[in-house]
Amino acid sequence: MGWVGAQGGGADPRVGALRVAIERLRRDLNGYAAALADRGVAEHQLAVLSAAASDPAPETAALRNALLMIAGAVGSVSALAPAVVQLRQAVELFGPPHGVPPDVPAGVTHPPYGGRLPRQFDWPAGH
């Protein structure tokens, strides 16, 4: 059974979730009165995401890049964390996180390095 968006038709629910998450973070960012050094970066990247969300099939790499820039811009501002998490979840709907094979079931957590531990560095003898 397909999902039908508020605009009607067979709109992609991932795009709808992305739009909702963008608007929530934009609203929360506008309501955050304290000084935020990289507020302009976050607002610009939200505009980039809004433009991407107008495309029926946004480019996953561009979505992830904008998300990364936003996360870096807002830092660890706890008041914005729930909206950033919602945005991350909406972006992840477009594909698994970088390094995670596409055949891994959703909801499975993955260690870094694609599930493989890095090889131990072999020190030369005498070091």
PDB file of C-alpha atoms in Angstrom:
ATOM      1  CA  MET A   1       0.000   0.000   0.000  1.00  0.00           C
ATOM      2  CA  GLY A   2       1.552   3.331  -1.052  1.00  0.00           C
ATOM      3  CA  TRP A   3       1.720   6.484   0.954  1.00  0.00           C
ATOM      4  CA  VAL A   4      -0.168   9.487  -0.378  1.00  0.00           C
ATOM      5  CA  GLY A   5       1.242  12.893   0.552  1.00  0.00           C
ATOM      6  CA  ALA A   6      -0.741  15.895   1.660  1.00  0.00           C
ATOM      7  CA  GLN A   7      -0.451  17.269  -1.873  1.00  0.00           C
ATOM      8  CA  GLY A   8      -2.079  14.132  -3.252  1.00  0.00           C
ATOM      9  CA  GLY A   9      -0.662  11.624  -5.667  1.00  0.00           C
ATOM     10  CA  GLY A  10       2.050   9.144  -4.882  1.00  0.00           C
ATOM     11  CA  ALA A  11       4.542  11.461  -3.184  1.00  0.00           C
ATOM     12  CA  ASP A  12       7.620   9.804  -1.720  1.00  0.00           C
ATOM     13  CA  PRO A  13       7.195   9.638   2.076  1.00  0.00           C
ATOM     14  CA  ARG A  14      10.947  10.116   2.520  1.00  0.00           C
ATOM     15  CA  VAL A  15      10.767  13.540   0.881  1.00  0.00           C
ATOM     16  CA  GLY A  16       7.805  14.433   3.088  1.00  0.00           C
ATOM     17  CA  ALA A  17       9.719  13.378   6.220  1.00  0.00           C
ATOM     18  CA  LEU A  18      12.717  15.410   5.056  1.00  0.00           C
ATOM     19  CA  ARG A  19      10.573  18.524   4.544  1.00  0.00           C
ATOM     20  CA  VAL A  20       9.012  18.156   7.993  1.00  0.00           C
ATOM     21  CA  ALA A  21      12.445  17.739   9.613  1.00  0.00           C
ATOM     22  CA  ILE A  22      13.853  20.761   7.757  1.00  0.00           C
ATOM     23  CA  GLU A  23      10.974  22.956   8.879  1.00  0.00           C
ATOM     24  CA  ARG A  24      11.251  21.764  12.483  1.00  0.00           C
ATOM     25  CA  LEU A  25      14.961  22.564  12.649  1.00  0.00           C
ATOM     26  CA  ARG A  26      14.401  25.916  10.925  1.00  0.00           C
ATOM     27  CA  ARG A  27      11.679  26.774  13.459  1.00  0.00           C
ATOM     28  CA  ASP A  28      13.800  25.632  16.415  1.00  0.00           C
ATOM     29  CA  LEU A  29      16.840  27.524  15.115  1.00  0.00           C
ATOM     30  CA  ASN A  30      14.778  30.701  14.694  1.00  0.00           C
ATOM     31  CA  GLY A  31      13.499  30.286  18.255  1.00  0.00           C
ATOM     32  CA  TYR A  32      16.992  29.813  19.674  1.00  0.00           C
ATOM     33  CA  ALA A  33      17.852  33.333  20.847  1.00  0.00           C
ATOM     34  CA  ALA A  34      21.382  32.731  22.133  1.00  0.00           C
ATOM     35  CA  ALA A  35      24.348  33.642  19.976  1.00  0.00           C
ATOM     36  CA  LEU A  36      25.396  30.859  17.643  1.00  0.00           C
ATOM     37  CA  ALA A  37      28.661  31.526  15.800  1.00  0.00           C
ATOM     38  CA  ASP A  38      27.755  29.414  12.761  1.00  0.00           C
ATOM     39  CA  ARG A  39      24.040  30.227  12.586  1.00  0.00           C
ATOM     40  CA  GLY A  40      24.486  31.510   9.029  1.00  0.00           C
ATOM     41  CA  VAL A  41      26.040  28.207   7.956  1.00  0.00           C
ATOM     42  CA  ALA A  42      23.159  26.244   9.461  1.00  0.00           C
ATOM     43  CA  GLU A  43      20.575  28.500   7.816  1.00  0.00           C
ATOM     44  CA  HIS A  44      22.334  28.251   4.445  1.00  0.00           C
ATOM     45  CA  GLN A  45      22.494  24.446   4.635  1.00  0.00           C
ATOM     46  CA  LEU A  46      18.806  24.314   5.582  1.00  0.00           C
ATOM     47  CA  ALA A  47      18.131  26.297   2.395  1.00  0.00           C
ATOM     48  CA  VAL A  48      20.252  23.776   0.465  1.00  0.00           C
ATOM     49  CA  LEU A  49      18.225  20.927   1.984  1.00  0.00           C
ATOM     50  CA  SER A  50      14.956  22.704   1.169  1.00  0.00           C
ATOM     51  CA  ALA A  51      16.026  22.999  -2.453  1.00  0.00           C
ATOM     52  CA  ALA A  52      17.013  19.322  -2.493  1.00  0.00           C
ATOM     53  CA  ALA A  53      13.663  18.362  -0.967  1.00  0.00           C
ATOM     54  CA  SER A  54      11.887  20.027  -3.883  1.00  0.00           C
ATOM     55  CA  ASP A  55      13.461  17.384  -6.137  1.00  0.00           C
ATOM     56  CA  PRO A  56      11.450  14.131  -6.221  1.00  0.00           C
ATOM     57  CA  ALA A  57      14.731  12.166  -5.943  1.00  0.00           C
ATOM     58  CA  PRO A  58      17.273  14.221  -3.973  1.00  0.00           C
ATOM     59  CA  GLU A  59      20.942  13.257  -4.208  1.00  0.00           C
ATOM     60  CA  THR A  60      21.893  11.319  -1.086  1.00  0.00           C
ATOM     61  CA  ALA A  61      25.468  12.624  -0.946  1.00  0.00           C
ATOM     62  CA  ALA A  62      24.256  16.236  -1.023  1.00  0.00           C
ATOM     63  CA  LEU A  63      21.762  15.522   1.769  1.00  0.00           C
ATOM     64  CA  ARG A  64      24.450  13.934   3.924  1.00  0.00           C
ATOM     65  CA  ASN A  65      26.878  16.763   3.278  1.00  0.00           C
ATOM     66  CA  ALA A  66      24.310  19.397   4.277  1.00  0.00           C
ATOM     67  CA  LEU A  67      23.437  17.388   7.402  1.00  0.00           C
ATOM     68  CA  LEU A  68      27.112  17.209   8.360  1.00  0.00           C
ATOM     69  CA  MET A  69      27.511  20.956   7.908  1.00  0.00           C
ATOM     70  CA  ILE A  70      24.419  21.641  10.006  1.00  0.00           C
ATOM     71  CA  ALA A  71      25.548  19.303  12.776  1.00  0.00           C
ATOM     72  CA  GLY A  72      28.911  21.047  12.848  1.00  0.00           C
ATOM     73  CA  ALA A  73      27.308  24.477  12.837  1.00  0.00           C
ATOM     74  CA  VAL A  74      24.932  23.898  15.748  1.00  0.00           C
ATOM     75  CA  GLY A  75      27.467  21.874  17.707  1.00  0.00           C
ATOM     76  CA  SER A  76      26.176  20.426  20.917  1.00  0.00           C
ATOM     77  CA  VAL A  77      23.310  22.864  21.508  1.00  0.00           C
ATOM     78  CA  SER A  78      20.952  20.639  23.471  1.00  0.00           C
ATOM     79  CA  ALA A  79      17.907  22.759  22.586  1.00  0.00           C
ATOM     80  CA  LEU A  80      18.439  21.927  18.902  1.00  0.00           C
ATOM     81  CA  ALA A  81      19.453  18.276  19.341  1.00  0.00           C
ATOM     82  CA  PRO A  82      15.980  16.703  18.896  1.00  0.00           C
ATOM     83  CA  ALA A  83      15.447  18.574  15.622  1.00  0.00           C
ATOM     84  CA  VAL A  84      18.930  17.611  14.371  1.00  0.00           C
ATOM     85  CA  VAL A  85      18.240  13.970  15.242  1.00  0.00           C
ATOM     86  CA  GLN A  86      14.936  14.105  13.337  1.00  0.00           C
ATOM     87  CA  LEU A  87      16.765  15.604  10.358  1.00  0.00           C
ATOM     88  CA  ARG A  88      19.437  12.884  10.505  1.00  0.00           C
ATOM     89  CA  GLN A  89      16.755  10.205  10.571  1.00  0.00           C
ATOM     90  CA  ALA A  90      15.032  11.783   7.565  1.00  0.00           C
ATOM     91  CA  VAL A  91      18.303  11.902   5.609  1.00  0.00           C
ATOM     92  CA  GLU A  92      19.055   8.279   6.492  1.00  0.00           C
ATOM     93  CA  LEU A  93      15.768   7.269   4.851  1.00  0.00           C
ATOM     94  CA  PHE A  94      17.507   7.906   1.524  1.00  0.00           C
ATOM     95  CA  GLY A  95      20.103   5.221   2.121  1.00  0.00           C
ATOM     96  CA  PRO A  96      22.246   3.581   4.752  1.00  0.00           C
ATOM     97  CA  PRO A  97      24.955   5.639   6.452  1.00  0.00           C
ATOM     98  CA  HIS A  98      28.291   5.808   4.656  1.00  0.00           C
ATOM     99  CA  GLY A  99      30.182   2.542   4.952  1.00  0.00           C
ATOM    100  CA  VAL A 100      27.153   0.398   5.798  1.00  0.00           C
ATOM    101  CA  PRO A 101      26.334  -2.221   3.173  1.00  0.00           C
ATOM    102  CA  PRO A 102      22.851  -1.699   1.673  1.00  0.00           C
ATOM    103  CA  ASP A 103      21.768  -5.269   2.503  1.00  0.00           C
ATOM    104  CA  VAL A 104      22.063  -4.787   6.293  1.00  0.00           C
ATOM    105  CA  PRO A 105      18.604  -4.603   7.929  1.00  0.00           C
ATOM    106  CA  ALA A 106      17.467  -1.188   9.143  1.00  0.00           C
ATOM    107  CA  GLY A 107      17.896  -0.527  12.840  1.00  0.00           C
ATOM    108  CA  VAL A 108      21.092  -2.556  13.141  1.00  0.00           C
ATOM    109  CA  THR A 109      23.883  -0.520  14.674  1.00  0.00           C
ATOM    110  CA  HIS A 110      27.289  -0.646  13.082  1.00  0.00           C
ATOM    111  CA  PRO A 111      30.751  -0.029  14.440  1.00  0.00           C
ATOM    112  CA  PRO A 112      32.983   2.295  12.450  1.00  0.00           C
ATOM    113  CA  TYR A 113      35.067   1.009   9.542  1.00  0.00           C
ATOM    114  CA  GLY A 114      32.123  -0.810   7.964  1.00  0.00           C
ATOM    115  CA  GLY A 115      31.984  -3.364  10.776  1.00  0.00           C
ATOM    116  CA  ARG A 116      35.657  -4.311  10.505  1.00  0.00           C
ATOM    117  CA  LEU A 117      38.243  -3.321  13.043  1.00  0.00           C
ATOM    118  CA  PRO A 118      41.297  -1.542  11.663  1.00  0.00           C
ATOM    119  CA  ARG A 119      44.428  -3.642  11.290  1.00  0.00           C
ATOM    120  CA  GLN A 120      46.896  -3.238  14.125  1.00  0.00           C
ATOM    121  CA  PHE A 121      49.928  -1.229  13.122  1.00  0.00           C
ATOM    122  CA  ASP A 122      52.994  -3.441  12.898  1.00  0.00           C
ATOM    123  CA  TRP A 123      55.848  -1.563  14.534  1.00  0.00           C
ATOM    124  CA  PRO A 124      59.292  -2.327  13.131  1.00  0.00           C
ATOM    125  CA  ALA A 125      61.508  -4.415  15.405  1.00  0.00           C
ATOM    126  CA  GLY A 126      63.236  -2.380  18.088  1.00  0.00           C
ATOM    127  CA  HIS A 127      60.588   0.362  18.394  1.00  0.00           C
TER     128      HIS A 127
END
